[in-house]
Structures are given as structure tokens and as C-alpha cells.
PDB file of C-alpha atoms and ligand atoms in Angstrom:
ATOM      1  CA  MET A   1       8.976  18.638  -7.660  1.00 64.00           C
ATOM      2  CA  THR A   2       7.180  15.708  -8.726  1.00 88.00           C
ATOM      3  CA  GLY A   3       4.351  15.750  -6.830  1.00 98.00           C
ATOM      4  CA  VAL A   4       3.056  15.275  -3.745  1.00 98.00           C
ATOM      5  CA  MET A   5       3.138  11.785  -2.142  1.00 99.00           C
ATOM      6  CA  LEU A   6       0.931  10.107   0.752  1.00 99.00           C
ATOM      7  CA  VAL A   7       2.406   6.329   1.658  1.00 99.00           C
ATOM      8  CA  THR A   8       0.138   4.364   4.047  1.00 99.00           C
ATOM      9  CA  GLY A   9       2.060   2.394   6.758  1.00 98.00           C
ATOM     10  CA  GLY A  10       4.983   4.265   4.679  1.00 98.00           C
ATOM     11  CA  GLY A  11       7.344   3.757   7.858  1.00 98.00           C
ATOM     12  CA  ARG A  12       8.263  -0.251   7.588  1.00 98.00           C
ATOM     13  CA  GLY A  13       9.026  -2.605   4.261  1.00 98.00           C
ATOM     14  CA  ILE A  14       7.654  -2.212   1.277  1.00 99.00           C
ATOM     15  CA  GLY A  15       5.703   1.197   2.329  1.00 99.00           C
ATOM     16  CA  ALA A  16       8.884   2.381   3.253  1.00 99.00           C
ATOM     17  CA  ALA A  17      11.135   1.024   0.225  1.00 99.00           C
ATOM     18  CA  THR A  18       8.419   2.777  -1.374  1.00 99.00           C
ATOM     19  CA  VAL A  19       9.126   6.148   0.430  1.00 99.00           C
ATOM     20  CA  ARG A  20      12.764   5.962  -0.097  1.00 98.00           C
ATOM     21  CA  LEU A  21      12.277   6.131  -4.044  1.00 98.00           C
ATOM     22  CA  ALA A  22      10.017   8.318  -4.628  1.00 98.00           C
ATOM     23  CA  ALA A  23      12.009  11.267  -2.148  1.00 98.00           C
ATOM     24  CA  ARG A  24      14.464  10.815  -4.699  1.00 98.00           C
ATOM     25  CA  ARG A  25      12.548  10.617  -7.595  1.00 98.00           C
ATOM     26  CA  GLY A  26      10.794  14.518  -5.993  1.00 98.00           C
ATOM     27  CA  TYR A  27       8.841  13.502  -4.355  1.00 98.00           C
ATOM     28  CA  ALA A  28       7.508  15.484  -1.000  1.00 98.00           C
ATOM     29  CA  VAL A  29       6.284  12.418   0.757  1.00 98.00           C
ATOM     30  CA  CYS A  30       3.736  12.264   4.055  1.00 99.00           C
ATOM     31  CA  VAL A  31       5.330   9.104   5.871  1.00 99.00           C
ATOM     32  CA  ASN A  32       1.716   7.899   7.665  1.00 99.00           C
ATOM     33  CA  TYR A  33       2.765   5.118  10.102  1.00 99.00           C
ATOM     34  CA  ALA A  34      -0.253   3.587  12.685  1.00 98.00           C
ATOM     35  CA  SER A  35       1.548   2.739  16.286  1.00 98.00           C
ATOM     36  CA  ALA A  36       5.607   2.698  15.023  1.00 98.00           C
ATOM     37  CA  ALA A  37       5.907   5.989  14.925  1.00 98.00           C
ATOM     38  CA  GLY A  38      10.278   5.637  15.129  1.00 98.00           C
ATOM     39  CA  PRO A  39      11.412   4.534  12.092  1.00 98.00           C
ATOM     40  CA  ALA A  40       8.486   6.201  10.281  1.00 98.00           C
ATOM     41  CA  GLU A  41      10.668   9.555  12.816  1.00 98.00           C
ATOM     42  CA  ALA A  42      13.902   7.985  10.940  1.00 98.00           C
ATOM     43  CA  LEU A  43      12.534   7.628   7.735  1.00 98.00           C
ATOM     44  CA  VAL A  44      11.816  11.259   7.387  1.00 98.00           C
ATOM     45  CA  GLU A  45      14.499  12.382   8.957  1.00 98.00           C
ATOM     46  CA  GLU A  46      16.897  10.011   6.464  1.00 98.00           C
ATOM     47  CA  ILE A  47      15.146  12.159   3.668  1.00 98.00           C
ATOM     48  CA  SER A  48      15.760  15.603   5.496  1.00 98.00           C
ATOM     49  CA  GLY A  49      18.889  15.054   6.034  1.00 98.00           C
ATOM     50  CA  ARG A  50      19.452  14.442   1.665  1.00 97.00           C
ATOM     51  CA  GLY A  51      17.886  17.482   1.181  1.00 98.00           C
ATOM     52  CA  GLY A  52      14.653  15.801   0.251  1.00 98.00           C
ATOM     53  CA  ARG A  53      10.692  17.095   1.908  1.00 98.00           C
ATOM     54  CA  ALA A  54       8.688  14.202   4.310  1.00 98.00           C
ATOM     55  CA  PHE A  55       6.793  13.867   7.411  1.00 98.00           C
ATOM     56  CA  ALA A  56       5.288  12.018   9.439  1.00 99.00           C
ATOM     57  CA  HIS A  57       1.681  11.434  10.297  1.00 99.00           C
ATOM     58  CA  GLN A  58      -0.362   8.630  12.922  1.00 99.00           C
ATOM     59  CA  ALA A  59      -3.680   7.655  11.886  1.00 99.00           C
ATOM     60  CA  ASP A  60      -5.260   4.347  11.938  1.00 99.00           C
ATOM     61  CA  VAL A  61      -6.888   3.455   8.345  1.00 99.00           C
ATOM     62  CA  ALA A  62      -9.322   2.210   9.107  1.00 99.00           C
ATOM     63  CA  ARG A  63     -10.627   5.072  10.988  1.00 99.00           C
ATOM     64  CA  GLU A  64     -12.860   6.987   8.404  1.00 99.00           C
ATOM     65  CA  ASP A  65     -12.100  10.386  10.588  1.00 98.00           C
ATOM     66  CA  GLU A  66      -8.451   9.508  10.929  1.00 99.00           C
ATOM     67  CA  VAL A  67      -7.922   9.306   7.374  1.00 99.00           C
ATOM     68  CA  GLU A  68     -10.047  12.839   6.738  1.00 98.00           C
ATOM     69  CA  THR A  69      -6.838  14.107   9.163  1.00 98.00           C
ATOM     70  CA  LEU A  70      -4.252  12.150   7.662  1.00 99.00           C
ATOM     71  CA  PHE A  71      -5.138  14.235   4.718  1.00 99.00           C
ATOM     72  CA  ALA A  72      -5.927  17.467   5.784  1.00 98.00           C
ATOM     73  CA  ALA A  73      -2.351  17.501   6.876  1.00 99.00           C
ATOM     74  CA  VAL A  74      -0.955  16.387   3.770  1.00 99.00           C
ATOM     75  CA  ASP A  75      -2.881  19.452   2.664  1.00 98.00           C
ATOM     76  CA  ARG A  76      -1.227  21.669   4.770  1.00 98.00           C
ATOM     77  CA  GLU A  77       2.280  20.596   5.526  1.00 98.00           C
ATOM     78  CA  LEU A  78       2.826  20.150   1.206  1.00 98.00           C
ATOM     79  CA  GLY A  79      -0.257  20.459  -1.071  1.00 98.00           C
ATOM     80  CA  PRO A  80      -2.967  18.689  -1.771  1.00 98.00           C
ATOM     81  CA  VAL A  81      -1.590  14.933  -2.621  1.00 98.00           C
ATOM     82  CA  THR A  82      -1.096  14.345  -6.794  1.00 98.00           C
ATOM     83  CA  ALA A  83      -0.211  10.132  -5.454  1.00 99.00           C
ATOM     84  CA  LEU A  84      -1.227   7.823  -3.192  1.00 99.00           C
ATOM     85  CA  VAL A  85      -0.088   4.629  -2.510  1.00 99.00           C
ATOM     86  CA  ASN A  86      -2.412   2.166   0.051  1.00 99.00           C
ATOM     87  CA  ASN A  87       0.003  -0.320   1.614  1.00 99.00           C
ATOM     88  CA  ALA A  88      -0.736  -0.224   4.950  1.00 99.00           C
ATOM     89  CA  GLY A  89      -1.901  -3.724   5.364  1.00 98.00           C
ATOM     90  CA  LEU A  90      -2.371  -7.051   7.612  1.00 98.00           C
ATOM     91  CA  THR A  91      -3.198 -10.465   7.223  1.00 98.00           C
ATOM     92  CA  GLY A  92      -4.042 -11.807  11.037  1.00 98.00           C
ATOM     93  CA  GLN A  93      -2.578 -14.570  12.771  1.00 98.00           C
ATOM     94  CA  ILE A  94      -2.065 -17.675  10.127  1.00 98.00           C
ATOM     95  CA  SER A  95      -4.543 -20.849  10.683  1.00 98.00           C
ATOM     96  CA  ARG A  96      -7.265 -22.567   8.685  1.00 98.00           C
ATOM     97  CA  LEU A  97     -11.062 -20.772   8.654  1.00 98.00           C
ATOM     98  CA  ASP A  98     -12.054 -22.801  11.081  1.00 98.00           C
ATOM     99  CA  ALA A  99      -9.760 -22.297  14.014  1.00 98.00           C
ATOM    100  CA  ALA A 100      -9.848 -17.948  13.045  1.00 98.00           C
ATOM    101  CA  GLU A 101     -11.186 -15.176  15.104  1.00 98.00           C
ATOM    102  CA  ALA A 102     -14.646 -12.920  14.436  1.00 98.00           C
ATOM    103  CA  GLU A 103     -12.388 -10.077  15.606  1.00 98.00           C
ATOM    104  CA  ALA A 104      -8.903 -10.130  13.561  1.00 98.00           C
ATOM    105  CA  MET A 105     -10.838 -11.173  10.792  1.00 98.00           C
ATOM    106  CA  ARG A 106     -12.899  -8.224  10.301  1.00 98.00           C
ATOM    107  CA  ARG A 107      -9.770  -6.099  12.013  1.00 98.00           C
ATOM    108  CA  VAL A 108      -7.949  -6.989   8.358  1.00 98.00           C
ATOM    109  CA  VAL A 109     -10.550  -6.791   6.167  1.00 98.00           C
ATOM    110  CA  GLU A 110     -10.854  -3.412   8.118  1.00 99.00           C
ATOM    111  CA  VAL A 111      -7.336  -1.996   7.533  1.00 99.00           C
ATOM    112  CA  ASN A 112      -7.109  -3.654   3.808  1.00 99.00           C
ATOM    113  CA  VAL A 113     -10.084  -2.859   2.362  1.00 99.00           C
ATOM    114  CA  MET A 114     -12.104   0.224   4.778  1.00 99.00           C
ATOM    115  CA  GLY A 115      -8.232   1.495   4.943  1.00 99.00           C
ATOM    116  CA  VAL A 116      -7.931   1.514   0.973  1.00 99.00           C
ATOM    117  CA  LEU A 117     -11.385   2.905   0.216  1.00 99.00           C
ATOM    118  CA  TYR A 118     -11.473   5.312   3.277  1.00 99.00           C
ATOM    119  CA  CYS A 119      -7.755   7.103   1.350  1.00 99.00           C
ATOM    120  CA  ALA A 120      -8.915   6.487  -1.884  1.00 99.00           C
ATOM    121  CA  ARG A 121     -12.452   8.465  -1.675  1.00 99.00           C
ATOM    122  CA  ALA A 122      -9.888  11.573  -0.099  1.00 99.00           C
ATOM    123  CA  ALA A 123      -7.748  11.192  -2.658  1.00 99.00           C
ATOM    124  CA  VAL A 124     -10.633  10.906  -5.323  1.00 99.00           C
ATOM    125  CA  LYS A 125     -11.687  14.524  -3.735  1.00 98.00           C
ATOM    126  CA  ARG A 126      -7.897  16.517  -4.304  1.00 98.00           C
ATOM    127  CA  MET A 127      -7.165  15.052  -8.103  1.00 98.00           C
ATOM    128  CA  SER A 128     -10.123  14.812  -9.837  1.00 98.00           C
ATOM    129  CA  SER A 129     -10.949  17.622 -12.627  1.00 98.00           C
ATOM    130  CA  ARG A 130     -14.711  17.100 -10.848  1.00 98.00           C
ATOM    131  CA  HIS A 131     -13.718  18.239  -7.878  1.00 98.00           C
ATOM    132  CA  GLY A 132     -11.213  21.059  -9.613  1.00 98.00           C
ATOM    133  CA  GLY A 133      -8.146  19.056  -8.555  1.00 98.00           C
ATOM    134  CA  GLY A 134      -4.724  18.732 -11.052  1.00 98.00           C
ATOM    135  CA  GLY A 135      -5.408  14.788 -11.510  1.00 98.00           C
ATOM    136  CA  GLY A 136      -3.156  11.911  -9.823  1.00 98.00           C
ATOM    137  CA  ALA A 137      -2.592   8.425  -9.803  1.00 99.00           C
ATOM    138  CA  ILE A 138      -3.290   5.654  -7.056  1.00 99.00           C
ATOM    139  CA  VAL A 139      -1.702   2.604  -6.469  1.00 99.00           C
ATOM    140  CA  ASN A 140      -2.742   0.204  -4.179  1.00 99.00           C
ATOM    141  CA  ILE A 141      -0.968  -2.400  -2.762  1.00 99.00           C
ATOM    142  CA  SER A 142      -2.903  -6.026  -3.220  1.00 99.00           C
ATOM    143  CA  SER A 143      -1.023  -9.687  -3.073  1.00 98.00           C
ATOM    144  CA  ALA A 144      -0.665 -13.060  -5.075  1.00 98.00           C
ATOM    145  CA  ALA A 145      -2.470 -14.171  -2.297  1.00 98.00           C
ATOM    146  CA  SER A 146      -5.416 -13.019  -3.832  1.00 98.00           C
ATOM    147  CA  PHE A 147      -5.249 -15.297  -6.602  1.00 98.00           C
ATOM    148  CA  LEU A 148      -3.501 -18.071  -4.912  1.00 98.00           C
ATOM    149  CA  GLY A 149      -5.833 -17.876  -2.388  1.00 98.00           C
ATOM    150  CA  SER A 150      -3.781 -18.766   0.729  1.00 98.00           C
ATOM    151  CA  PRO A 151      -5.047 -22.097   1.949  1.00 98.00           C
ATOM    152  CA  GLY A 152      -4.634 -22.626   5.234  1.00 98.00           C
ATOM    153  CA  GLU A 153      -3.011 -19.648   6.218  1.00 97.00           C
ATOM    154  CA  TYR A 154      -5.104 -16.583   5.822  1.00 98.00           C
ATOM    155  CA  VAL A 155      -8.091 -16.673   3.201  1.00 98.00           C
ATOM    156  CA  TRP A 156      -9.536 -14.153   5.146  1.00 98.00           C
ATOM    157  CA  TYR A 157      -6.646 -12.048   3.453  1.00 98.00           C
ATOM    158  CA  ALA A 158      -7.105 -13.119   0.484  1.00 98.00           C
ATOM    159  CA  ALA A 159     -10.409 -12.143   0.319  1.00 99.00           C
ATOM    160  CA  SER A 160      -9.660  -8.553   1.874  1.00 99.00           C
ATOM    161  CA  LYS A 161      -7.300  -9.012  -1.610  1.00 99.00           C
ATOM    162  CA  GLY A 162      -9.208  -9.956  -4.012  1.00 99.00           C
ATOM    163  CA  ALA A 163     -11.666  -6.567  -2.506  1.00 99.00           C
ATOM    164  CA  VAL A 164      -8.532  -4.766  -3.657  1.00 99.00           C
ATOM    165  CA  ASP A 165      -8.361  -5.936  -7.303  1.00 99.00           C
ATOM    166  CA  SER A 166     -11.900  -5.296  -8.199  1.00 99.00           C
ATOM    167  CA  PHE A 167     -12.472  -2.357  -6.302  1.00 99.00           C
ATOM    168  CA  THR A 168      -9.074  -0.953  -8.482  1.00 99.00           C
ATOM    169  CA  ILE A 169     -10.383  -2.336 -11.575  1.00 99.00           C
ATOM    170  CA  GLY A 170     -14.025  -0.145 -10.389  1.00 99.00           C
ATOM    171  CA  LEU A 171     -12.635   3.088  -9.588  1.00 99.00           C
ATOM    172  CA  ALA A 172     -10.306   2.850 -12.563  1.00 99.00           C
ATOM    173  CA  LYS A 173     -13.388   3.070 -14.967  1.00 99.00           C
ATOM    174  CA  GLU A 174     -15.060   5.804 -12.831  1.00 99.00           C
ATOM    175  CA  VAL A 175     -12.098   8.090 -13.079  1.00 99.00           C
ATOM    176  CA  ALA A 176     -10.305   7.839 -16.081  1.00 98.00           C
ATOM    177  CA  GLY A 177     -11.821  10.612 -17.658  1.00 98.00           C
ATOM    178  CA  GLU A 178     -11.391  12.867 -14.218  1.00 98.00           C
ATOM    179  CA  GLY A 179      -7.120  12.661 -14.910  1.00 98.00           C
ATOM    180  CA  ILE A 180      -6.798   9.429 -12.085  1.00 99.00           C
ATOM    181  CA  ARG A 181      -4.980   6.797 -12.600  1.00 99.00           C
ATOM    182  CA  VAL A 182      -5.541   3.764 -10.675  1.00 99.00           C
ATOM    183  CA  ASN A 183      -3.895   0.502 -10.745  1.00 99.00           C
ATOM    184  CA  ALA A 184      -2.493  -2.349  -8.185  1.00 99.00           C
ATOM    185  CA  VAL A 185       0.579  -3.982  -7.617  1.00 99.00           C
ATOM    186  CA  ALA A 186       0.579  -7.621  -6.541  1.00 99.00           C
ATOM    187  CA  PRO A 187       3.650  -8.860  -4.834  1.00 98.00           C
ATOM    188  CA  GLY A 188       4.693 -12.038  -4.176  1.00 98.00           C
ATOM    189  CA  MET A 189       7.059 -13.197  -0.928  1.00 98.00           C
ATOM    190  CA  ILE A 190       8.894 -10.016   0.594  1.00 98.00           C
ATOM    191  CA  ALA A 191      11.450  -9.887   2.756  1.00 98.00           C
ATOM    192  CA  THR A 192       9.506  -7.474   5.334  1.00 98.00           C
ATOM    193  CA  GLU A 193       8.383  -8.222   9.105  1.00 97.00           C
ATOM    194  CA  ILE A 194       4.962  -9.143   7.898  1.00 97.00           C
ATOM    195  CA  HIS A 195       5.066 -12.949   8.356  1.00 96.00           C
ATOM    196  CA  ALA A 196       7.233 -12.888  11.581  1.00 96.00           C
ATOM    197  CA  ALA A 197       3.647 -10.995  12.426  1.00 96.00           C
ATOM    198  CA  GLY A 198       1.314 -13.330  10.959  1.00 96.00           C
ATOM    199  CA  GLY A 199       3.258 -15.990  12.976  1.00 96.00           C
ATOM    200  CA  ASP A 200       5.544 -17.795  10.641  1.00 94.00           C
ATOM    201  CA  ALA A 201       9.113 -15.925  10.782  1.00 92.00           C
ATOM    202  CA  GLY A 202      10.463 -19.172   8.767  1.00 95.00           C
ATOM    203  CA  ARG A 203       7.806 -18.664   5.607  1.00 94.00           C
ATOM    204  CA  LEU A 204       9.911 -15.683   4.251  1.00 95.00           C
ATOM    205  CA  GLU A 205      13.144 -19.263   3.691  1.00 95.00           C
ATOM    206  CA  ARG A 206      10.846 -21.615   3.323  1.00 95.00           C
ATOM    207  CA  ILE A 207       7.807 -20.893   0.482  1.00 95.00           C
ATOM    208  CA  GLY A 208      10.801 -18.082  -0.879  1.00 96.00           C
ATOM    209  CA  LYS A 209      12.847 -21.100  -2.363  1.00 95.00           C
ATOM    210  CA  THR A 210       9.732 -22.640  -4.211  1.00 97.00           C
ATOM    211  CA  VAL A 211       9.420 -19.345  -6.238  1.00 98.00           C
ATOM    212  CA  PRO A 212      10.128 -20.172  -9.797  1.00 98.00           C
ATOM    213  CA  ILE A 213      12.526 -16.945 -10.202  1.00 98.00           C
ATOM    214  CA  GLY A 214      14.604 -19.142  -7.090  1.00 97.00           C
ATOM    215  CA  ARG A 215      14.076 -16.129  -4.710  1.00 97.00           C
ATOM    216  CA  TYR A 216      12.156 -13.657  -2.266  1.00 98.00           C
ATOM    217  CA  GLY A 217      11.705 -10.479  -3.671  1.00 98.00           C
ATOM    218  CA  ASP A 218      13.426  -7.230  -1.180  1.00 98.00           C
ATOM    219  CA  PRO A 219      10.583  -4.430  -0.765  1.00 98.00           C
ATOM    220  CA  GLU A 220      12.689  -2.130  -3.090  1.00 98.00           C
ATOM    221  CA  GLU A 221      11.789  -4.803  -6.170  1.00 98.00           C
ATOM    222  CA  ILE A 222       8.042  -3.471  -5.002  1.00 99.00           C
ATOM    223  CA  ALA A 223       9.039  -0.232  -5.072  1.00 99.00           C
ATOM    224  CA  GLU A 224      10.489   0.427  -8.222  1.00 98.00           C
ATOM    225  CA  PRO A 225       6.693  -1.294  -9.841  1.00 98.00           C
ATOM    226  CA  VAL A 226       5.016   1.448  -8.153  1.00 99.00           C
ATOM    227  CA  LEU A 227       6.854   4.331  -8.996  1.00 98.00           C
ATOM    228  CA  TRP A 228       6.604   3.485 -12.507  1.00 98.00           C
ATOM    229  CA  LEU A 229       3.101   3.364 -12.145  1.00 98.00           C
ATOM    230  CA  LEU A 230       2.993   6.233 -10.949  1.00 98.00           C
ATOM    231  CA  SER A 231       4.489   7.879 -12.891  1.00 98.00           C
ATOM    232  CA  GLU A 232       4.357   9.791 -16.743  1.00 97.00           C
ATOM    233  CA  GLU A 233       5.770   6.841 -18.328  1.00 98.00           C
ATOM    234  CA  ALA A 234       2.545   4.519 -17.014  1.00 98.00           C
ATOM    235  CA  ARG A 235       0.457   7.429 -18.374  1.00 98.00           C
ATOM    236  CA  TYR A 236      -1.982   5.123 -20.307  1.00 98.00           C
ATOM    237  CA  ILE A 237      -2.159   1.929 -18.146  1.00 98.00           C
ATOM    238  CA  THR A 238      -5.209   2.140 -15.657  1.00 99.00           C
ATOM    239  CA  GLY A 239      -7.153  -0.212 -14.067  1.00 99.00           C
ATOM    240  CA  GLU A 240      -4.622  -2.800 -13.871  1.00 98.00           C
ATOM    241  CA  ILE A 241      -3.775  -5.282 -11.849  1.00 98.00           C
ATOM    242  CA  LEU A 242       0.275  -5.985 -11.922  1.00 98.00           C
ATOM    243  CA  LYS A 243       0.880  -9.031 -10.251  1.00 98.00           C
ATOM    244  CA  VAL A 244       5.203  -8.851  -8.969  1.00 98.00           C
ATOM    245  CA  THR A 245       6.163 -12.270  -7.800  1.00 98.00           C
ATOM    246  CA  GLY A 246       9.077 -13.627  -9.363  1.00 98.00           C
ATOM    247  CA  GLY A 247       6.655 -16.116 -11.619  1.00 98.00           C
ATOM    248  CA  ARG A 248       3.874 -17.448  -8.765  1.00 95.00           C
TER     249      ARG A 248
HETATM  250  P1  NAP B   1       4.807  -4.884   7.392  1.00 84.25           P
HETATM  251  O1  NAP B   1       6.747  -4.415   6.401  1.00 84.25           O
HETATM  252  O2  NAP B   1       3.654  -5.243   8.748  1.00 84.25           O
HETATM  253  O3  NAP B   1       4.264  -2.966   7.350  1.00 84.25           O
HETATM  254  C1  NAP B   1       2.857  -3.278   7.407  1.00 84.25           C
HETATM  255  C2  NAP B   1       3.095  -1.459   7.760  1.00 84.25           C
HETATM  256  O4  NAP B   1       1.086  -1.271   8.158  1.00 84.25           O
HETATM  257  C3  NAP B   1       3.575  -0.693   8.463  1.00 84.25           C
HETATM  258  O5  NAP B   1       4.117   0.440   8.396  1.00 84.25           O
HETATM  259  C4  NAP B   1       2.672  -0.620   9.711  1.00 84.25           C
HETATM  260  O6  NAP B   1       2.400   0.214  10.198  1.00 84.25           O
HETATM  261  C5  NAP B   1       0.643  -0.658   8.359  1.00 84.25           C
HETATM  262  N1  NAP B   1      -0.252  -0.563   9.135  1.00 84.25           N
HETATM  263  C6  NAP B   1      -1.040  -1.348   9.418  1.00 84.25           C
HETATM  264  N2  NAP B   1      -2.358  -1.532  10.042  1.00 84.25           N
HETATM  265  C7  NAP B   1      -2.129   0.044   9.575  1.00 84.25           C
HETATM  266  C8  NAP B   1      -3.354   0.531   9.757  1.00 84.25           C
HETATM  267  N3  NAP B   1      -4.382   0.296  10.296  1.00 84.25           N
HETATM  268  N4  NAP B   1      -3.119   1.828   9.876  1.00 84.25           N
HETATM  269  C9  NAP B   1      -2.313   2.838   9.400  1.00 84.25           C
HETATM  270  N5  NAP B   1      -0.945   1.433   9.087  1.00 84.25           N
HETATM  271  C10 NAP B   1      -1.336   0.564   9.012  1.00 84.25           C
HETATM  272  O7  NAP B   1       3.966  -5.306   5.872  1.00 84.25           O
HETATM  273  P2  NAP B   1       4.223  -5.008   4.197  1.00 84.25           P
HETATM  274  O8  NAP B   1       5.201  -6.849   3.967  1.00 84.25           O
HETATM  275  O9  NAP B   1       5.478  -4.204   3.963  1.00 84.25           O
HETATM  276  O10 NAP B   1       2.835  -5.117   3.665  1.00 84.25           O
HETATM  277  C11 NAP B   1       3.102  -3.962   2.832  1.00 84.25           C
HETATM  278  C12 NAP B   1       1.818  -4.033   2.364  1.00 84.25           C
HETATM  279  O11 NAP B   1       2.206  -4.950   1.202  1.00 84.25           O
HETATM  280  C13 NAP B   1       0.571  -5.267   3.270  1.00 84.25           C
HETATM  281  O12 NAP B   1      -0.887  -4.433   2.212  1.00 84.25           O
HETATM  282  C14 NAP B   1       0.730  -6.499   2.646  1.00 84.25           C
HETATM  283  O13 NAP B   1      -0.740  -6.621   2.516  1.00 84.25           O
HETATM  284  C15 NAP B   1       1.218  -6.285   0.898  1.00 84.25           C
HETATM  285  N6  NAP B   1       2.109  -8.009   0.306  1.00 84.25           N
HETATM  286  C16 NAP B   1       3.104  -8.115   0.996  1.00 84.25           C
HETATM  287  C17 NAP B   1       3.778  -8.790   0.924  1.00 84.25           C
HETATM  288  C18 NAP B   1       4.917 -10.130   1.962  1.00 84.25           C
HETATM  289  O14 NAP B   1       5.369 -10.546   1.335  1.00 84.25           O
HETATM  290  N7  NAP B   1       6.014  -8.989   2.411  1.00 84.25           N
HETATM  291  C19 NAP B   1       3.116  -9.650  -0.017  1.00 84.25           C
HETATM  292  C20 NAP B   1       1.489  -9.101  -0.366  1.00 84.25           C
HETATM  293  C21 NAP B   1       1.411  -8.626  -0.067  1.00 84.25           C
HETATM  294  P3  NAP B   1       3.271   0.266  11.585  1.00 84.25           P
HETATM  295  O15 NAP B   1       5.080   0.996  11.308  1.00 84.25           O
HETATM  296  O16 NAP B   1       3.143   1.711  12.650  1.00 84.25           O
HETATM  297  O17 NAP B   1       3.046  -0.708  12.320  1.00 84.25           O
END
């Protein structure tokens, strides 16, 4: 076994592609989901059917108590986590800031920022040599929004991903001497349901054409660099924010 991986929001989109690739590479995987049990359970069945090891667990990463229960479930089912992918995220409905609702912005910050902090903290407690752990690696899923700013679409989402980037740099330095590497992947335009969920299903095709490489990306094209950053091949890389944007 390569290790024990937890992918938050692992039932759909970029998370699901990461889970699939991780299982193929020999990880035992926990597929966390918030509300869509069907795709998460189907993914677990698919992996089990190929002889892999996986289970699904519902938890809202924005809730500290649910994150604690999630990590305890991983301990019990697979053993302590050695690889964490902080992937769960949302944008909120597309609008200018002056038309945005406070509750919607708060939810984005709670999931995209507090969720990452809670999960990383729980992982550090299990991975760090300071706590008797055997080391590990964390990849946070940021966004090109962090450096583009997403004006007119969701500046609050861009700000939440900026926080993820700063956190990645800081935590990487904090735990580098304890056997833990922390990196981020910042995807560009990737074909998932997040664009329709934000209220603009045509966004992918429209903006995809403006990407320097000439098209939008597939979730698998994010999963591959994530798995690489978690692997031994990236053992001297920490605190890095890797843009995977087709040149945006
Ligand atoms: P997606 O297809 O909409 O999937 C989002 C996933 O996050 C779902 O599995 C969802 O769970 C989960 N999730 C949402 N809120 C959650 C919560 N509170 N607790 C636990 N899980 C939660 O989106 P995606 O495009 O794959 O996005 C994955 C990550 O990539 C996000 O962090 C996003 O910001 C980032 N990203 C995406 C793009 C892109 O173009 N697609 C670009 C840059 C960055 P359920 O299945 O239960 O709903």
C-alpha cells in the first residue's frame, strides 16, 4: 500500500479524478462528500470492484466537529492519514461584490478556508513526528482565481483561495522539519460542475477558448500533478503553489 489518502469533496469533479488515480497508484482512500452520497458511494464501489480499498464518509469540512469525526473514521477504517488533499470547495453565485449576499460569502470562506485549516490541523496531528507520526504530505487545491482576482464573478472566492496560498506557504515552513510537505495546486478552467453551480454553465466553453493552450482542462489533468506532489518524486518540494492553468 502506498499510503492512506483522504480527499475532501472526493465524490465529484477534481476530487473524484484524484481518488481514482490515487486508488490506481495503490493508496487506500477515504472519499469525503458533503451531500452527494450517490457519486461517492458509486466511486467506492468502482474502486472496490478493481480490488482497491476505499470508503466514503459524509462530513461538512466547514464544521470542526464533523472534521474530527471524519479523521477518526479514517483512523478506524484505514489507519492514520499519510496524504491529505484539501479539495472541497465552492464559489457561490456569480455576481459583483456589491450584489453579493453576506451569508453566501461567509459560506465560501468557511468551506474554502476554515475547512482547509480544520483538515490540515487534524492531518498534522497524525503525520507530524512531533506527535509520534511517520510523516506525510498535504496538497491544497487553490485556484487561478487567487492571482486573477475574479472581478465581476466572485472576488470573495478569489480571496478565499489567496488565503489557501498563504496558508500553504506558512504551514509548509512550520512542519517541514517534522516530516510533512505542504503544497498547493492552482487549477485554471477545469471541466466540472462548479461552473454551472455558480450560475454560468457556459463559462467553461467561453473562457476555455481564451486559455493560451487553446482549451479548458480535464479533472485528470489536475489529479496527475496532485499525485506527483504527494509522491516521493516531489520529496524536496514544499511550500510550492503549482499553477495548472494551460498558461492563464
Ligand atoms: P465540484 O465538481 O463542484 O465538486 C466540489 C466538491 O466539493 C464536491 O465533491 C462537494 O461535495 C465538495 N464540497 C463542497 N462543499 C463541501 C463541504 N462543506 N464539505 C465537504 N465537501 C464539500 O467542483 P470542482 O471543480 O471539482 O472543485 C474542486 C476544487 O477545485 C475546489 O476547491 C475548487 O475551488 C477548485 N477549483 C476548481 C476549478 C475548476 O475550474 N473546476 C478551478 C480552480 C479551482 P458533494 O459532492 O457532496 O456536493
